[in-house]
mmCIF file of C-alpha atoms in Angstrom:
data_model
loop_
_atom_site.group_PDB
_atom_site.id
_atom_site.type_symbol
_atom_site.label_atom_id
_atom_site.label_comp_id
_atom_site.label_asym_id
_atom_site.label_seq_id
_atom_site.Cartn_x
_atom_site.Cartn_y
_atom_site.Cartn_z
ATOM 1 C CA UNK A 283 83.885 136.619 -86.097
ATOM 2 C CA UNK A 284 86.119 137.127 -83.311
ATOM 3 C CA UNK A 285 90.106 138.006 -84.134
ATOM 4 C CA UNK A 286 91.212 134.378 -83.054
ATOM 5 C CA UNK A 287 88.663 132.339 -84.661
ATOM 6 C CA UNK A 288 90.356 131.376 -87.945
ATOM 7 C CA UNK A 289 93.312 130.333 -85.527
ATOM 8 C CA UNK A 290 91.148 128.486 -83.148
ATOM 9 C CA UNK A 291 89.775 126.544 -86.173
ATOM 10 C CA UNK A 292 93.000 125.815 -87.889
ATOM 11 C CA UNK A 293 94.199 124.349 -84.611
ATOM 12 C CA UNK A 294 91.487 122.340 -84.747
ATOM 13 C CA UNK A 295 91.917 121.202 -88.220
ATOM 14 C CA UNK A 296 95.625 120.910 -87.651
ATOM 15 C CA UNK A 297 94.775 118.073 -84.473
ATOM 16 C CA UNK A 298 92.934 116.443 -87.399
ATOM 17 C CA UNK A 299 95.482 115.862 -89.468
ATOM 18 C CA UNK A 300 97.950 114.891 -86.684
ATOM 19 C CA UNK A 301 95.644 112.171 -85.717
ATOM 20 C CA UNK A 302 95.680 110.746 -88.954
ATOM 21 C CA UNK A 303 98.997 110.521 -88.729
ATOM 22 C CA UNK A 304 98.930 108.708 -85.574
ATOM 23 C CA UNK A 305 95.962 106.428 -86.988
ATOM 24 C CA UNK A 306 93.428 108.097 -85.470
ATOM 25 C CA UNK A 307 90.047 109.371 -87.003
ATOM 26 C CA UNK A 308 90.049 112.711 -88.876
ATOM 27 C CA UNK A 309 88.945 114.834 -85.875
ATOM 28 C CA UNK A 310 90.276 117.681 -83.617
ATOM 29 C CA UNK A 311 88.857 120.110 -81.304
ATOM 30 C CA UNK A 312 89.838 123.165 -79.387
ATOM 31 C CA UNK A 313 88.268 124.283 -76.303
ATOM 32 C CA UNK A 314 88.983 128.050 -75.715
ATOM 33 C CA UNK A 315 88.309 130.561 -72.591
ATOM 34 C CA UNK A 316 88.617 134.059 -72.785
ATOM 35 C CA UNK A 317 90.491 133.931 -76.070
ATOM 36 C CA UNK A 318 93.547 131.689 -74.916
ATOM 37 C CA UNK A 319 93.063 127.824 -75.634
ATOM 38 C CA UNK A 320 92.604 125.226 -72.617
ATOM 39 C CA UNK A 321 93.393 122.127 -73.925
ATOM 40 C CA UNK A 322 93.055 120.420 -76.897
ATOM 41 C CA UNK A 323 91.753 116.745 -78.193
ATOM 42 C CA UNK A 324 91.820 114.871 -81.259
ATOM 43 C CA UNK A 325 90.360 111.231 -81.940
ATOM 44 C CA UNK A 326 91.878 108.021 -79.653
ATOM 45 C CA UNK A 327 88.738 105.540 -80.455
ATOM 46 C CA UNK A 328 91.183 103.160 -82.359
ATOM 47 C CA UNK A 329 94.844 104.198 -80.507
ATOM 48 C CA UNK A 330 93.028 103.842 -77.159
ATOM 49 C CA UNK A 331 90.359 101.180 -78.056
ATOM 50 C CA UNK A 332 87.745 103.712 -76.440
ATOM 51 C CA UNK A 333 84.490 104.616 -78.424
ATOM 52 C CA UNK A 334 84.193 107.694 -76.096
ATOM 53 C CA UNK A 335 87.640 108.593 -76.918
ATOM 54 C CA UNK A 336 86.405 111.595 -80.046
ATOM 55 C CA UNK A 337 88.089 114.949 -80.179
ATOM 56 C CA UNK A 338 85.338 117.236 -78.590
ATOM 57 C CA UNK A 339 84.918 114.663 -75.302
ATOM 58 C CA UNK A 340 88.852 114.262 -75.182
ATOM 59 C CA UNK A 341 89.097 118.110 -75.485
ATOM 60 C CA UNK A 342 86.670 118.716 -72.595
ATOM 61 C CA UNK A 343 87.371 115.926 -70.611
ATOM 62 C CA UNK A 344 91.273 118.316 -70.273
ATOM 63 C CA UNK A 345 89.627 121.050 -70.133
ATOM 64 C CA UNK A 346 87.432 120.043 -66.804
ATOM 65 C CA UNK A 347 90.829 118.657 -65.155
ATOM 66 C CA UNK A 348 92.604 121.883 -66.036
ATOM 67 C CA UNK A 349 90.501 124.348 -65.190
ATOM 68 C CA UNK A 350 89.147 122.273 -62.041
ATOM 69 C CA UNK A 351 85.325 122.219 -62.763
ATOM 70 C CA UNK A 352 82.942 120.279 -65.164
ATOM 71 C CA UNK A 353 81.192 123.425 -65.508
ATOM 72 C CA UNK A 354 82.741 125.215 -68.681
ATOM 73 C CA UNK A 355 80.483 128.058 -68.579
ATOM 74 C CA UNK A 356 82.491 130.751 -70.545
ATOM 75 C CA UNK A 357 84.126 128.222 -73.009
ATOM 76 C CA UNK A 358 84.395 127.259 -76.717
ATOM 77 C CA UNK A 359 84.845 124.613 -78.606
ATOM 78 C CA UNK A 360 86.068 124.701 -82.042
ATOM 79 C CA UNK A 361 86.418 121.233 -83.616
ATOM 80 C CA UNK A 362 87.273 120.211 -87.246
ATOM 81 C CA UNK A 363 83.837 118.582 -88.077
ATOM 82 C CA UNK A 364 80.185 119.304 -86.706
ATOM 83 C CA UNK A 365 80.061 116.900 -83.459
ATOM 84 C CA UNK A 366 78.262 113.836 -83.356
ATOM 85 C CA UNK A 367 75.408 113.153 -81.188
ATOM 86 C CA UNK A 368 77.582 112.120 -77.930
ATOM 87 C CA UNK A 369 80.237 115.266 -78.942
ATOM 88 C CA UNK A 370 77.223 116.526 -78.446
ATOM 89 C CA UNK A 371 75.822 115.942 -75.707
ATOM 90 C CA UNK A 372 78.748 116.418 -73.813
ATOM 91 C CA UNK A 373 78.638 120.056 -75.432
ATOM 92 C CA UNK A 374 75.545 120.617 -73.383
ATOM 93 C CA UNK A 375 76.579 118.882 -70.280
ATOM 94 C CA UNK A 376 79.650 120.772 -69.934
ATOM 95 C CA UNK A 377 77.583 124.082 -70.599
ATOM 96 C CA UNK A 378 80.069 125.210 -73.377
ATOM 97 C CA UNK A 379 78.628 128.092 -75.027
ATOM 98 C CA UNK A 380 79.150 127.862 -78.970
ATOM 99 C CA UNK A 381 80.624 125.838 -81.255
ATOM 100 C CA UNK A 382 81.950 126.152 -84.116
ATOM 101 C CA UNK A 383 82.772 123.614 -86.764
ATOM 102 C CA UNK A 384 84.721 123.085 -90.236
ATOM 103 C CA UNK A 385 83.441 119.446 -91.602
ATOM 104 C CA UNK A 386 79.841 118.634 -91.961
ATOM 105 C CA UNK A 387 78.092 115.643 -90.872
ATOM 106 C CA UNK A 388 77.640 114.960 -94.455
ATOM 107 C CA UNK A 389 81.079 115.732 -95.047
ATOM 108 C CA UNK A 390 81.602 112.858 -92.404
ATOM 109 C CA UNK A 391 79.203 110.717 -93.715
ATOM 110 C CA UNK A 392 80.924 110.374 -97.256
ATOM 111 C CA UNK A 393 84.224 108.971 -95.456
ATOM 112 C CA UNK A 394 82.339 106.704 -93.705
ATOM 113 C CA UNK A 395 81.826 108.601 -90.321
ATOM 114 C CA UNK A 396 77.394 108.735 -90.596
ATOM 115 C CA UNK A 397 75.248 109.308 -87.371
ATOM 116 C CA UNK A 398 72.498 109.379 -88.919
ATOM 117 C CA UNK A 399 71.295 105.927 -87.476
ATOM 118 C CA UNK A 400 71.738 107.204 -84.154
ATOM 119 C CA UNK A 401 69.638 110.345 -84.643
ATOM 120 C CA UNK A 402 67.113 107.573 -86.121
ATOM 121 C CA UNK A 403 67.093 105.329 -83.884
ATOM 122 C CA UNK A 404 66.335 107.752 -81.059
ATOM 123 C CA UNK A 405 63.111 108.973 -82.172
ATOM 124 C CA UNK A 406 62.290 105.407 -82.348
ATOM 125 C CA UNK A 407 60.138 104.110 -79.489
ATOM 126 C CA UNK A 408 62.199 101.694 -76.954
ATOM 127 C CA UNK A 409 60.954 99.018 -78.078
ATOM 128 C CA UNK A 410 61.234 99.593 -81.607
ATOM 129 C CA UNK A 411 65.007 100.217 -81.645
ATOM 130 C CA UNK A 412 68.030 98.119 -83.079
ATOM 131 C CA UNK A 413 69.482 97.627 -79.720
ATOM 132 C CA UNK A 414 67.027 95.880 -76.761
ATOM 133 C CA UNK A 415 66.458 98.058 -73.989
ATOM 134 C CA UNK A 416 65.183 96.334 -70.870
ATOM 135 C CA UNK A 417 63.886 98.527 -67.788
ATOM 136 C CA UNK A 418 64.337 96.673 -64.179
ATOM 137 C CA UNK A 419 63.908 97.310 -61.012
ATOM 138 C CA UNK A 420 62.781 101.319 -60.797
ATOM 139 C CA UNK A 421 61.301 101.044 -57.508
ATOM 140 C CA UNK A 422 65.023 99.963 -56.253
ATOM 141 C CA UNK A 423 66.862 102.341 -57.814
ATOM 142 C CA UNK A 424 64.199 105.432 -57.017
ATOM 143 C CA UNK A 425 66.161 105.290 -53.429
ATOM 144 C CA UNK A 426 69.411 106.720 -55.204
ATOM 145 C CA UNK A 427 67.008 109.925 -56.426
ATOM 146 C CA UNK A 428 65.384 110.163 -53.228
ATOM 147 C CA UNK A 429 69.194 110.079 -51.201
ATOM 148 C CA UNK A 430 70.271 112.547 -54.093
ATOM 149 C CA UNK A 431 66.772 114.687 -53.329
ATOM 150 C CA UNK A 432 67.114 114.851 -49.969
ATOM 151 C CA UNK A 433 71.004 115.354 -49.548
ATOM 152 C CA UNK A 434 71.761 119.054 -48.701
ATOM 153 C CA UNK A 435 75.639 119.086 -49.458
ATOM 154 C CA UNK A 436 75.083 118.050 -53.073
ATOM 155 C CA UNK A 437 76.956 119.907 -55.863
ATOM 156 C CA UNK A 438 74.265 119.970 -58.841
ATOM 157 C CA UNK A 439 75.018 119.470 -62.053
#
């Protein structure tokens, strides 16, 4: 365990609190590079009536701006409760490289905070799952991939 972790984490935990508080959810996170913190997040879903708006996303979302890339290569996140699947996600998109958590999912899950359902419902076939999913008009929108494909000033991602 590195020297600052404990104080990353309580940070992190401290956000949480704050955003109940505030009536937010019970969630903060810390995104950290080379042992100084980049910016911080806690949960906005209900203050900003945004259901993207959790800690980790918030937290990277500033982080990106400040450090002037989406690519957080080099970065951690500490965040009060193991992230959700989008938290996630976003995780992986933004290439942070650990993560470390206080709160379980189950933890979550006892206040009323489960994902399980979305884990669930993704191993589900399409047309199996709880919410519709239509697919239109591929051949159309195969000319964005092909521009993207053949464009040689792209930034990848």
């Amino acid at each position: 365990m590195k020297p600052n972790s404990l104080q990353f984490m309580r940070k992190a935990i401290q956000l949480s609190l704050r955003s109940v508080a505030k009536g937010g959810g019970p969630f903060g996170a810390v995104v950290i590079k080379d042992g100084k913190i980049v910016a911080t997040g806690s949960n906005g879903v209900t203050l900003h009536n945004d259901p993207t708006a959790h800690a980790e996303v918030t937290a990277i979302r500033k982080a990106a701006k400040k450090l002037g890339t989406f690519d957080l290569t080099g970065c951690e996140i500490y965040t009060s409760c193991e992230p959700c699947p989008m938290c996630l996600s976003a995780i992986y998109w933004a290439r942070i490289g650990k993560v470390h958590y206080a709160n379980t999912k189950h933890d979550a899950q006892a206040i009323g905070f489960d994902d399980s359902f979305i884990y669930e419902q993704l191993a589900l076939p399409e047309n199996t799952r709880s919410i519709p999913v239509e697919h239109l008009l591929r051949d159309e929108a195969l000319a964005a991939f092909k521009a993207w494909r053949e464009k040689e000033d792209k930034v990848e991602y």
